[in-house]
JSON list of C-alpha atoms and ligand atoms in Angstrom, two decimals:
[
{"chain": "A", "resi": 90, "resn": "UNK", "atom": "CA", "xyz": [34.56, 20.22, 13.68]},
{"chain": "A", "resi": 91, "resn": "UNK", "atom": "CA", "xyz": [36.91, 22.11, 11.44]},
{"chain": "A", "resi": 92, "resn": "UNK", "atom": "CA", "xyz": [40.68, 21.86, 11.29]},
{"chain": "A", "resi": 93, "resn": "UNK", "atom": "CA", "xyz": [42.05, 24.82, 9.41]},
{"chain": "A", "resi": 94, "resn": "UNK", "atom": "CA", "xyz": [45.65, 25.80, 8.75]},
{"chain": "A", "resi": 95, "resn": "UNK", "atom": "CA", "xyz": [46.26, 29.51, 8.47]},
{"chain": "A", "resi": 96, "resn": "UNK", "atom": "CA", "xyz": [49.38, 30.01, 6.42]},
{"chain": "A", "resi": 97, "resn": "UNK", "atom": "CA", "xyz": [51.64, 32.82, 5.23]},
{"chain": "A", "resi": 98, "resn": "UNK", "atom": "CA", "xyz": [54.95, 34.57, 5.71]},
{"chain": "A", "resi": 99, "resn": "UNK", "atom": "CA", "xyz": [56.01, 36.00, 9.10]},
{"chain": "A", "resi": 100, "resn": "UNK", "atom": "CA", "xyz": [54.13, 39.25, 9.63]},
{"chain": "A", "resi": 101, "resn": "UNK", "atom": "CA", "xyz": [51.25, 38.36, 7.28]},
{"chain": "A", "resi": 102, "resn": "UNK", "atom": "CA", "xyz": [48.73, 38.73, 10.10]},
{"chain": "A", "resi": 103, "resn": "UNK", "atom": "CA", "xyz": [48.01, 35.04, 10.78]},
{"chain": "A", "resi": 104, "resn": "UNK", "atom": "CA", "xyz": [48.09, 35.39, 14.56]},
{"chain": "A", "resi": 105, "resn": "UNK", "atom": "CA", "xyz": [45.57, 38.24, 14.69]},
{"chain": "A", "resi": 106, "resn": "UNK", "atom": "CA", "xyz": [43.21, 36.63, 12.20]},
{"chain": "A", "resi": 107, "resn": "UNK", "atom": "CA", "xyz": [43.55, 33.17, 13.78]},
{"chain": "A", "resi": 108, "resn": "UNK", "atom": "CA", "xyz": [42.35, 34.56, 17.13]},
{"chain": "A", "resi": 109, "resn": "UNK", "atom": "CA", "xyz": [39.35, 36.23, 15.52]},
{"chain": "A", "resi": 110, "resn": "UNK", "atom": "CA", "xyz": [38.44, 33.20, 13.43]},
{"chain": "A", "resi": 111, "resn": "UNK", "atom": "CA", "xyz": [38.70, 30.89, 16.43]},
{"chain": "A", "resi": 112, "resn": "UNK", "atom": "CA", "xyz": [36.28, 33.09, 18.33]},
{"chain": "A", "resi": 113, "resn": "UNK", "atom": "CA", "xyz": [33.90, 33.46, 15.40]},
{"chain": "A", "resi": 114, "resn": "UNK", "atom": "CA", "xyz": [33.70, 29.73, 14.61]},
{"chain": "A", "resi": 115, "resn": "UNK", "atom": "CA", "xyz": [34.05, 28.40, 18.16]},
{"chain": "A", "resi": 116, "resn": "UNK", "atom": "CA", "xyz": [37.38, 26.73, 17.41]},
{"chain": "A", "resi": 117, "resn": "UNK", "atom": "CA", "xyz": [40.60, 26.49, 19.41]},
{"chain": "A", "resi": 118, "resn": "UNK", "atom": "CA", "xyz": [43.58, 28.53, 18.32]},
{"chain": "A", "resi": 119, "resn": "UNK", "atom": "CA", "xyz": [46.98, 26.88, 18.49]},
{"chain": "A", "resi": 120, "resn": "UNK", "atom": "CA", "xyz": [50.06, 28.95, 17.64]},
{"chain": "A", "resi": 121, "resn": "UNK", "atom": "CA", "xyz": [53.29, 26.93, 17.75]},
{"chain": "A", "resi": 122, "resn": "UNK", "atom": "CA", "xyz": [55.23, 30.22, 18.02]},
{"chain": "A", "resi": 123, "resn": "UNK", "atom": "CA", "xyz": [53.26, 31.16, 21.14]},
{"chain": "A", "resi": 124, "resn": "UNK", "atom": "CA", "xyz": [53.73, 27.72, 22.69]},
{"chain": "A", "resi": 125, "resn": "UNK", "atom": "CA", "xyz": [57.48, 27.97, 22.02]},
{"chain": "A", "resi": 126, "resn": "UNK", "atom": "CA", "xyz": [57.70, 31.50, 23.51]},
{"chain": "A", "resi": 127, "resn": "UNK", "atom": "CA", "xyz": [55.83, 30.33, 26.59]},
{"chain": "A", "resi": 128, "resn": "UNK", "atom": "CA", "xyz": [58.24, 27.37, 27.03]},
{"chain": "A", "resi": 129, "resn": "UNK", "atom": "CA", "xyz": [61.16, 29.80, 26.75]},
{"chain": "A", "resi": 130, "resn": "UNK", "atom": "CA", "xyz": [59.61, 32.28, 29.21]},
{"chain": "A", "resi": 131, "resn": "UNK", "atom": "CA", "xyz": [58.98, 29.48, 31.72]},
{"chain": "A", "resi": 132, "resn": "UNK", "atom": "CA", "xyz": [62.60, 28.35, 31.25]},
{"chain": "A", "resi": 133, "resn": "UNK", "atom": "CA", "xyz": [61.59, 24.72, 30.70]},
{"chain": "A", "resi": 134, "resn": "UNK", "atom": "CA", "xyz": [64.07, 22.26, 29.25]},
{"chain": "A", "resi": 135, "resn": "UNK", "atom": "CA", "xyz": [62.10, 22.28, 26.00]},
{"chain": "A", "resi": 136, "resn": "UNK", "atom": "CA", "xyz": [62.24, 26.09, 25.95]},
{"chain": "A", "resi": 137, "resn": "UNK", "atom": "CA", "xyz": [65.97, 26.14, 26.51]},
{"chain": "A", "resi": 138, "resn": "UNK", "atom": "CA", "xyz": [66.50, 23.69, 23.65]},
{"chain": "A", "resi": 139, "resn": "UNK", "atom": "CA", "xyz": [64.66, 26.01, 21.23]},
{"chain": "A", "resi": 140, "resn": "UNK", "atom": "CA", "xyz": [65.84, 29.45, 22.34]},
{"chain": "A", "resi": 141, "resn": "UNK", "atom": "CA", "xyz": [68.84, 29.63, 20.01]},
{"chain": "A", "resi": 142, "resn": "UNK", "atom": "CA", "xyz": [66.87, 28.77, 16.88]},
{"chain": "A", "resi": 143, "resn": "UNK", "atom": "CA", "xyz": [64.13, 31.30, 17.59]},
{"chain": "A", "resi": 144, "resn": "UNK", "atom": "CA", "xyz": [66.48, 34.17, 18.36]},
{"chain": "A", "resi": 145, "resn": "UNK", "atom": "CA", "xyz": [68.31, 33.61, 15.05]},
{"chain": "A", "resi": 146, "resn": "UNK", "atom": "CA", "xyz": [65.05, 33.45, 13.13]},
{"chain": "A", "resi": 147, "resn": "UNK", "atom": "CA", "xyz": [65.54, 29.76, 12.28]},
{"chain": "A", "resi": 148, "resn": "UNK", "atom": "CA", "xyz": [62.96, 27.02, 12.63]},
{"chain": "A", "resi": 149, "resn": "UNK", "atom": "CA", "xyz": [62.77, 24.86, 15.73]},
{"chain": "A", "resi": 150, "resn": "UNK", "atom": "CA", "xyz": [63.50, 21.15, 15.03]},
{"chain": "A", "resi": 151, "resn": "UNK", "atom": "CA", "xyz": [60.60, 19.26, 13.42]},
{"chain": "A", "resi": 152, "resn": "UNK", "atom": "CA", "xyz": [60.49, 16.48, 16.02]},
{"chain": "A", "resi": 153, "resn": "UNK", "atom": "CA", "xyz": [60.07, 18.95, 18.89]},
{"chain": "A", "resi": 154, "resn": "UNK", "atom": "CA", "xyz": [57.33, 20.91, 17.14]},
{"chain": "A", "resi": 155, "resn": "UNK", "atom": "CA", "xyz": [55.50, 17.76, 16.01]},
{"chain": "A", "resi": 156, "resn": "UNK", "atom": "CA", "xyz": [55.67, 16.49, 19.60]},
{"chain": "A", "resi": 157, "resn": "UNK", "atom": "CA", "xyz": [54.10, 19.75, 20.81]},
{"chain": "A", "resi": 158, "resn": "UNK", "atom": "CA", "xyz": [51.24, 19.35, 18.33]},
{"chain": "A", "resi": 159, "resn": "UNK", "atom": "CA", "xyz": [50.76, 15.71, 19.31]},
{"chain": "A", "resi": 160, "resn": "UNK", "atom": "CA", "xyz": [50.37, 16.74, 22.98]},
{"chain": "A", "resi": 161, "resn": "UNK", "atom": "CA", "xyz": [47.96, 19.46, 21.92]},
{"chain": "A", "resi": 162, "resn": "UNK", "atom": "CA", "xyz": [45.83, 17.08, 19.82]},
{"chain": "A", "resi": 163, "resn": "UNK", "atom": "CA", "xyz": [45.68, 14.52, 22.61]},
{"chain": "A", "resi": 164, "resn": "UNK", "atom": "CA", "xyz": [44.43, 17.08, 25.11]},
{"chain": "A", "resi": 165, "resn": "UNK", "atom": "CA", "xyz": [41.87, 18.58, 22.70]},
{"chain": "A", "resi": 166, "resn": "UNK", "atom": "CA", "xyz": [40.13, 15.50, 21.35]},
{"chain": "A", "resi": 167, "resn": "UNK", "atom": "CA", "xyz": [36.81, 16.19, 19.70]},
{"chain": "A", "resi": 168, "resn": "UNK", "atom": "CA", "xyz": [37.51, 19.90, 19.21]},
{"chain": "A", "resi": 169, "resn": "UNK", "atom": "CA", "xyz": [38.21, 21.80, 16.00]},
{"chain": "A", "resi": 170, "resn": "UNK", "atom": "CA", "xyz": [41.22, 24.09, 15.66]},
{"chain": "A", "resi": 171, "resn": "UNK", "atom": "CA", "xyz": [42.88, 26.87, 13.76]},
{"chain": "A", "resi": 172, "resn": "UNK", "atom": "CA", "xyz": [46.56, 25.99, 13.31]},
{"chain": "A", "resi": 173, "resn": "UNK", "atom": "CA", "xyz": [48.71, 29.10, 13.22]},
{"chain": "A", "resi": 174, "resn": "UNK", "atom": "CA", "xyz": [52.37, 28.64, 12.29]},
{"chain": "A", "resi": 175, "resn": "UNK", "atom": "CA", "xyz": [52.12, 24.86, 11.84]},
{"chain": "A", "resi": 176, "resn": "UNK", "atom": "CA", "xyz": [53.01, 22.93, 9.73]},
{"chain": "A", "resi": 177, "resn": "UNK", "atom": "CA", "xyz": [56.04, 24.93, 8.59]},
{"chain": "A", "resi": 178, "resn": "UNK", "atom": "CA", "xyz": [57.97, 22.22, 6.72]},
{"chain": "A", "resi": 179, "resn": "UNK", "atom": "CA", "xyz": [56.91, 19.35, 4.46]},
{"chain": "A", "resi": 180, "resn": "UNK", "atom": "CA", "xyz": [58.15, 16.89, 7.10]},
{"chain": "A", "resi": 181, "resn": "UNK", "atom": "CA", "xyz": [55.81, 18.51, 9.64]},
{"chain": "A", "resi": 182, "resn": "UNK", "atom": "CA", "xyz": [52.90, 18.35, 7.17]},
{"chain": "A", "resi": 183, "resn": "UNK", "atom": "CA", "xyz": [53.53, 14.63, 6.55]},
{"chain": "A", "resi": 184, "resn": "UNK", "atom": "CA", "xyz": [53.80, 13.84, 10.26]},
{"chain": "A", "resi": 185, "resn": "UNK", "atom": "CA", "xyz": [50.63, 15.86, 10.91]},
{"chain": "A", "resi": 186, "resn": "UNK", "atom": "CA", "xyz": [48.67, 13.92, 8.27]},
{"chain": "A", "resi": 187, "resn": "UNK", "atom": "CA", "xyz": [49.71, 10.59, 9.75]},
{"chain": "A", "resi": 188, "resn": "UNK", "atom": "CA", "xyz": [48.80, 11.80, 13.25]},
{"chain": "A", "resi": 189, "resn": "UNK", "atom": "CA", "xyz": [45.37, 13.10, 12.17]},
{"chain": "A", "resi": 190, "resn": "UNK", "atom": "CA", "xyz": [44.66, 9.99, 10.13]},
{"chain": "A", "resi": 191, "resn": "UNK", "atom": "CA", "xyz": [45.29, 7.79, 13.15]},
{"chain": "A", "resi": 192, "resn": "UNK", "atom": "CA", "xyz": [42.81, 9.89, 15.11]},
{"chain": "A", "resi": 193, "resn": "UNK", "atom": "CA", "xyz": [40.22, 9.66, 12.33]},
{"chain": "A", "resi": 194, "resn": "UNK", "atom": "CA", "xyz": [40.67, 13.35, 11.55]},
{"chain": "A", "resi": 195, "resn": "UNK", "atom": "CA", "xyz": [41.84, 15.44, 8.60]},
{"chain": "A", "resi": 196, "resn": "UNK", "atom": "CA", "xyz": [42.78, 18.99, 7.63]},
{"chain": "A", "resi": 197, "resn": "UNK", "atom": "CA", "xyz": [39.81, 20.72, 5.98]},
{"chain": "A", "resi": 198, "resn": "UNK", "atom": "CA", "xyz": [41.88, 23.36, 4.22]},
{"chain": "A", "resi": 199, "resn": "UNK", "atom": "CA", "xyz": [44.97, 25.48, 4.34]},
{"chain": "A", "resi": 200, "resn": "UNK", "atom": "CA", "xyz": [44.34, 29.18, 3.76]},
{"chain": "A", "resi": 201, "resn": "UNK", "atom": "CA", "xyz": [47.27, 31.20, 2.50]},
{"chain": "A", "resi": 202, "resn": "UNK", "atom": "CA", "xyz": [47.38, 34.93, 3.30]},
{"chain": "A", "resi": 203, "resn": "UNK", "atom": "CA", "xyz": [49.28, 36.77, 0.60]},
{"chain": "A", "resi": 204, "resn": "UNK", "atom": "CA", "xyz": [51.09, 39.97, 1.66]},
{"chain": "A", "resi": 205, "resn": "UNK", "atom": "CA", "xyz": [53.88, 41.83, -0.22]},
{"chain": "A", "resi": 206, "resn": "UNK", "atom": "CA", "xyz": [57.38, 41.42, 1.28]},
{"chain": "A", "resi": 207, "resn": "UNK", "atom": "CA", "xyz": [58.11, 45.04, 2.24]},
{"chain": "A", "resi": 208, "resn": "UNK", "atom": "CA", "xyz": [54.78, 45.24, 4.05]},
{"chain": "A", "resi": 209, "resn": "UNK", "atom": "CA", "xyz": [55.76, 42.12, 6.02]},
{"chain": "A", "resi": 210, "resn": "UNK", "atom": "CA", "xyz": [58.99, 43.71, 7.26]},
{"chain": "A", "resi": 211, "resn": "UNK", "atom": "CA", "xyz": [57.28, 47.02, 8.09]},
{"chain": "A", "resi": 212, "resn": "UNK", "atom": "CA", "xyz": [54.51, 45.31, 10.03]},
{"chain": "A", "resi": 213, "resn": "UNK", "atom": "CA", "xyz": [56.93, 43.17, 12.05]},
{"chain": "A", "resi": 214, "resn": "UNK", "atom": "CA", "xyz": [59.17, 46.13, 12.91]},
{"chain": "A", "resi": 215, "resn": "UNK", "atom": "CA", "xyz": [56.11, 48.07, 14.06]},
{"chain": "A", "resi": 216, "resn": "UNK", "atom": "CA", "xyz": [54.88, 45.11, 16.12]},
{"chain": "A", "resi": 217, "resn": "UNK", "atom": "CA", "xyz": [58.39, 44.70, 17.64]},
{"chain": "A", "resi": 218, "resn": "UNK", "atom": "CA", "xyz": [58.07, 48.12, 19.23]},
{"chain": "A", "resi": 219, "resn": "UNK", "atom": "CA", "xyz": [55.47, 46.82, 21.71]},
{"chain": "A", "resi": 220, "resn": "UNK", "atom": "CA", "xyz": [55.41, 43.03, 21.41]},
{"chain": "A", "resi": 221, "resn": "UNK", "atom": "CA", "xyz": [58.76, 42.75, 23.16]},
{"chain": "A", "resi": 222, "resn": "UNK", "atom": "CA", "xyz": [59.53, 39.76, 20.92]},
{"chain": "A", "resi": 223, "resn": "UNK", "atom": "CA", "xyz": [63.28, 39.50, 20.52]},
{"chain": "A", "resi": 224, "resn": "UNK", "atom": "CA", "xyz": [62.86, 38.09, 17.00]},
{"chain": "A", "resi": 225, "resn": "UNK", "atom": "CA", "xyz": [60.79, 41.15, 15.97]},
{"chain": "A", "resi": 226, "resn": "UNK", "atom": "CA", "xyz": [63.37, 43.79, 16.89]},
{"chain": "A", "resi": 227, "resn": "UNK", "atom": "CA", "xyz": [66.13, 43.40, 14.31]},
{"chain": "A", "resi": 228, "resn": "UNK", "atom": "CA", "xyz": [65.63, 43.79, 10.59]},
{"chain": "A", "resi": 229, "resn": "UNK", "atom": "CA", "xyz": [68.34, 41.18, 10.00]},
{"chain": "A", "resi": 230, "resn": "UNK", "atom": "CA", "xyz": [66.51, 38.51, 12.02]},
{"chain": "A", "resi": 231, "resn": "UNK", "atom": "CA", "xyz": [63.22, 39.43, 10.33]},
{"chain": "A", "resi": 232, "resn": "UNK", "atom": "CA", "xyz": [64.77, 39.11, 6.86]},
{"chain": "A", "resi": 233, "resn": "UNK", "atom": "CA", "xyz": [66.20, 35.76, 7.91]},
{"chain": "A", "resi": 234, "resn": "UNK", "atom": "CA", "xyz": [62.76, 34.55, 9.03]},
{"chain": "A", "resi": 235, "resn": "UNK", "atom": "CA", "xyz": [61.34, 35.58, 5.67]},
{"chain": "A", "resi": 236, "resn": "UNK", "atom": "CA", "xyz": [64.22, 33.79, 3.86]},
{"chain": "A", "resi": 237, "resn": "UNK", "atom": "CA", "xyz": [63.61, 30.65, 5.93]},
{"chain": "A", "resi": 238, "resn": "UNK", "atom": "CA", "xyz": [59.94, 30.92, 5.06]},
{"chain": "A", "resi": 239, "resn": "UNK", "atom": "CA", "xyz": [60.74, 31.15, 1.33]},
{"chain": "A", "resi": 240, "resn": "UNK", "atom": "CA", "xyz": [63.22, 28.26, 1.39]},
{"chain": "A", "resi": 241, "resn": "UNK", "atom": "CA", "xyz": [61.55, 25.79, 3.80]},
{"chain": "A", "resi": 242, "resn": "UNK", "atom": "CA", "xyz": [57.95, 26.75, 4.45]},
{"chain": "A", "resi": 243, "resn": "UNK", "atom": "CA", "xyz": [56.46, 28.04, 1.21]},
{"chain": "A", "resi": 244, "resn": "UNK", "atom": "CA", "xyz": [56.56, 24.51, -0.30]},
{"chain": "A", "resi": 245, "resn": "UNK", "atom": "CA", "xyz": [54.05, 23.37, 2.32]},
{"chain": "A", "resi": 246, "resn": "UNK", "atom": "CA", "xyz": [51.39, 25.25, 0.33]},
{"chain": "A", "resi": 247, "resn": "UNK", "atom": "CA", "xyz": [52.05, 22.89, -2.60]},
{"chain": "A", "resi": 248, "resn": "UNK", "atom": "CA", "xyz": [51.64, 19.91, -0.31]},
{"chain": "A", "resi": 249, "resn": "UNK", "atom": "CA", "xyz": [48.04, 20.93, 0.49]},
{"chain": "A", "resi": 250, "resn": "UNK", "atom": "CA", "xyz": [47.35, 22.23, -2.99]},
{"chain": "A", "resi": 251, "resn": "UNK", "atom": "CA", "xyz": [48.22, 18.80, -4.46]},
{"chain": "A", "resi": 252, "resn": "UNK", "atom": "CA", "xyz": [45.70, 17.27, -2.06]},
{"chain": "A", "resi": 253, "resn": "UNK", "atom": "CA", "xyz": [42.94, 19.72, -3.05]},
{"chain": "A", "resi": 254, "resn": "UNK", "atom": "CA", "xyz": [43.09, 21.44, 0.32]},
{"chain": "A", "resi": 255, "resn": "UNK", "atom": "CA", "xyz": [44.30, 24.90, -0.47]},
{"chain": "A", "resi": 256, "resn": "UNK", "atom": "CA", "xyz": [42.78, 28.37, -0.74]},
{"chain": "A", "resi": 257, "resn": "UNK", "atom": "CA", "xyz": [44.49, 31.73, -1.07]},
{"chain": "A", "resi": 258, "resn": "UNK", "atom": "CA", "xyz": [43.29, 35.15, 0.07]},
{"chain": "A", "resi": 259, "resn": "UNK", "atom": "CA", "xyz": [44.67, 38.61, -0.45]},
{"chain": "A", "resi": 260, "resn": "UNK", "atom": "CA", "xyz": [46.16, 39.56, 2.94]},
{"chain": "A", "resi": 261, "resn": "UNK", "atom": "CA", "xyz": [46.57, 43.20, 2.00]},
{"chain": "A", "resi": 262, "resn": "UNK", "atom": "CA", "xyz": [43.85, 45.47, 3.37]},
{"chain": "A", "resi": 263, "resn": "UNK", "atom": "CA", "xyz": [42.23, 46.31, 6.71]},
{"chain": "A", "resi": 264, "resn": "UNK", "atom": "CA", "xyz": [41.90, 43.64, 9.40]},
{"chain": "A", "resi": 265, "resn": "UNK", "atom": "CA", "xyz": [38.14, 43.56, 8.77]},
{"chain": "A", "resi": 266, "resn": "UNK", "atom": "CA", "xyz": [38.54, 43.16, 5.02]},
{"chain": "A", "resi": 267, "resn": "UNK", "atom": "CA", "xyz": [40.98, 40.28, 5.41]},
{"chain": "A", "resi": 268, "resn": "UNK", "atom": "CA", "xyz": [38.77, 38.67, 8.06]},
{"chain": "A", "resi": 269, "resn": "UNK", "atom": "CA", "xyz": [35.82, 38.75, 5.69]},
{"chain": "A", "resi": 270, "resn": "UNK", "atom": "CA", "xyz": [37.85, 37.12, 2.91]},
{"chain": "A", "resi": 271, "resn": "UNK", "atom": "CA", "xyz": [38.90, 34.34, 5.27]},
{"chain": "A", "resi": 272, "resn": "UNK", "atom": "CA", "xyz": [35.31, 33.81, 6.45]},
{"chain": "A", "resi": 273, "resn": "UNK", "atom": "CA", "xyz": [34.17, 33.51, 2.84]},
{"chain": "A", "resi": 274, "resn": "UNK", "atom": "CA", "xyz": [36.59, 30.63, 2.32]},
{"chain": "A", "resi": 275, "resn": "UNK", "atom": "CA", "xyz": [35.56, 28.86, 5.54]},
{"chain": "A", "resi": 276, "resn": "UNK", "atom": "CA", "xyz": [31.84, 29.33, 4.93]},
{"chain": "A", "resi": 277, "resn": "UNK", "atom": "CA", "xyz": [32.22, 27.71, 1.50]},
{"chain": "A", "resi": 278, "resn": "UNK", "atom": "CA", "xyz": [33.82, 24.54, 2.91]},
{"chain": "A", "resi": 279, "resn": "UNK", "atom": "CA", "xyz": [31.77, 21.36, 2.68]},
{"chain": "A", "resi": 280, "resn": "UNK", "atom": "CA", "xyz": [30.41, 20.64, 6.18]},
{"chain": "B", "resi": 478, "resn": "ADP", "atom": "P1", "xyz": [55.94, 34.56, 12.78]},
{"chain": "B", "resi": 478, "resn": "ADP", "atom": "O1", "xyz": [54.81, 33.99, 11.99]},
{"chain": "B", "resi": 478, "resn": "ADP", "atom": "O2", "xyz": [55.88, 36.06, 12.85]},
{"chain": "B", "resi": 478, "resn": "ADP", "atom": "O3", "xyz": [57.29, 34.06, 12.38]},
{"chain": "B", "resi": 478, "resn": "ADP", "atom": "P2", "xyz": [55.45, 32.75, 15.01]},
{"chain": "B", "resi": 478, "resn": "ADP", "atom": "O4", "xyz": [54.99, 33.15, 16.37]},
{"chain": "B", "resi": 478, "resn": "ADP", "atom": "O5", "xyz": [54.54, 31.91, 14.18]},
{"chain": "B", "resi": 478, "resn": "ADP", "atom": "O6", "xyz": [55.76, 34.14, 14.29]},
{"chain": "B", "resi": 478, "resn": "ADP", "atom": "O7", "xyz": [56.85, 31.98, 15.10]},
{"chain": "B", "resi": 478, "resn": "ADP", "atom": "C1", "xyz": [57.95, 32.52, 15.77]},
{"chain": "B", "resi": 478, "resn": "ADP", "atom": "C2", "xyz": [59.16, 31.58, 15.65]},
{"chain": "B", "resi": 478, "resn": "ADP", "atom": "O8", "xyz": [58.87, 30.33, 16.30]},
{"chain": "B", "resi": 478, "resn": "ADP", "atom": "C3", "xyz": [59.54, 31.17, 14.23]},
{"chain": "B", "resi": 478, "resn": "ADP", "atom": "O9", "xyz": [60.41, 32.13, 13.62]},
{"chain": "B", "resi": 478, "resn": "ADP", "atom": "C4", "xyz": [60.22, 29.83, 14.46]},
{"chain": "B", "resi": 478, "resn": "ADP", "atom": "O10", "xyz": [61.56, 30.02, 14.88]},
{"chain": "B", "resi": 478, "resn": "ADP", "atom": "C5", "xyz": [59.45, 29.21, 15.60]},
{"chain": "B", "resi": 478, "resn": "ADP", "atom": "N1", "xyz": [58.37, 28.32, 15.12]},
{"chain": "B", "resi": 478, "resn": "ADP", "atom": "C6", "xyz": [57.03, 28.57, 15.20]},
{"chain": "B", "resi": 478, "resn": "ADP", "atom": "N2", "xyz": [56.32, 27.57, 14.65]},
{"chain": "B", "resi": 478, "resn": "ADP", "atom": "C7", "xyz": [57.23, 26.66, 14.20]},
{"chain": "B", "resi": 478, "resn": "ADP", "atom": "C8", "xyz": [57.15, 25.41, 13.52]},
{"chain": "B", "resi": 478, "resn": "ADP", "atom": "N3", "xyz": [55.96, 24.89, 13.17]},
{"chain": "B", "resi": 478, "resn": "ADP", "atom": "N4", "xyz": [58.30, 24.76, 13.23]},
{"chain": "B", "resi": 478, "resn": "ADP", "atom": "C9", "xyz": [59.49, 25.26, 13.56]},
{"chain": "B", "resi": 478, "resn": "ADP", "atom": "N5", "xyz": [59.66, 26.44, 14.20]},
{"chain": "B", "resi": 478, "resn": "ADP", "atom": "C10", "xyz": [58.55, 27.14, 14.51]}
]
């Protein structure tokens, strides 16, 4: 039962690879971004409270996102998961550790996907043409998401690295090449 965090800047390809990895290893795939977009689309109270942050390219509040993950963990007991887009701040990582520990679980590893900045922006703009995601359409919002990533999220890699739970892969290349690199990391994990 693996719990793997797929990590990297917006546009690095986490979502695509997370889906494939989940299928390949028989794990669940949880994307906090997708859960948030679905709450917004369904016009729930939770969705309404997060809409402003997302459209500006800012992070949703930690307590809301941690609550979402807690609900997810409680309804998926005994199953392994690929976490895509979570944790995104050190506070989220700390809360996640406490939550997992109480459930007798732990993160196996974080895998960082490294992609050059200009490629990130190009990929997101391209995706925005058919994803219909409001936060993918404007270069300004995309740059802001990348800035937020650099200032608040990148440090989360250190959190896992200090705990010996970190691996990095080159995220530049074809989808198949990157997938293979990720599989190599997962296959080498102690089971
Ligand atoms: P991307 O990786 O391209 O930014 P996501 O779907 O992962 O796309 O996230 C979209 C948006 O949802 C983020 O810009 C952020 O506003 C919000 N979000 C997603 N996950 C989190 C999280 N763990 N904490 C706070 N906000 C989040």
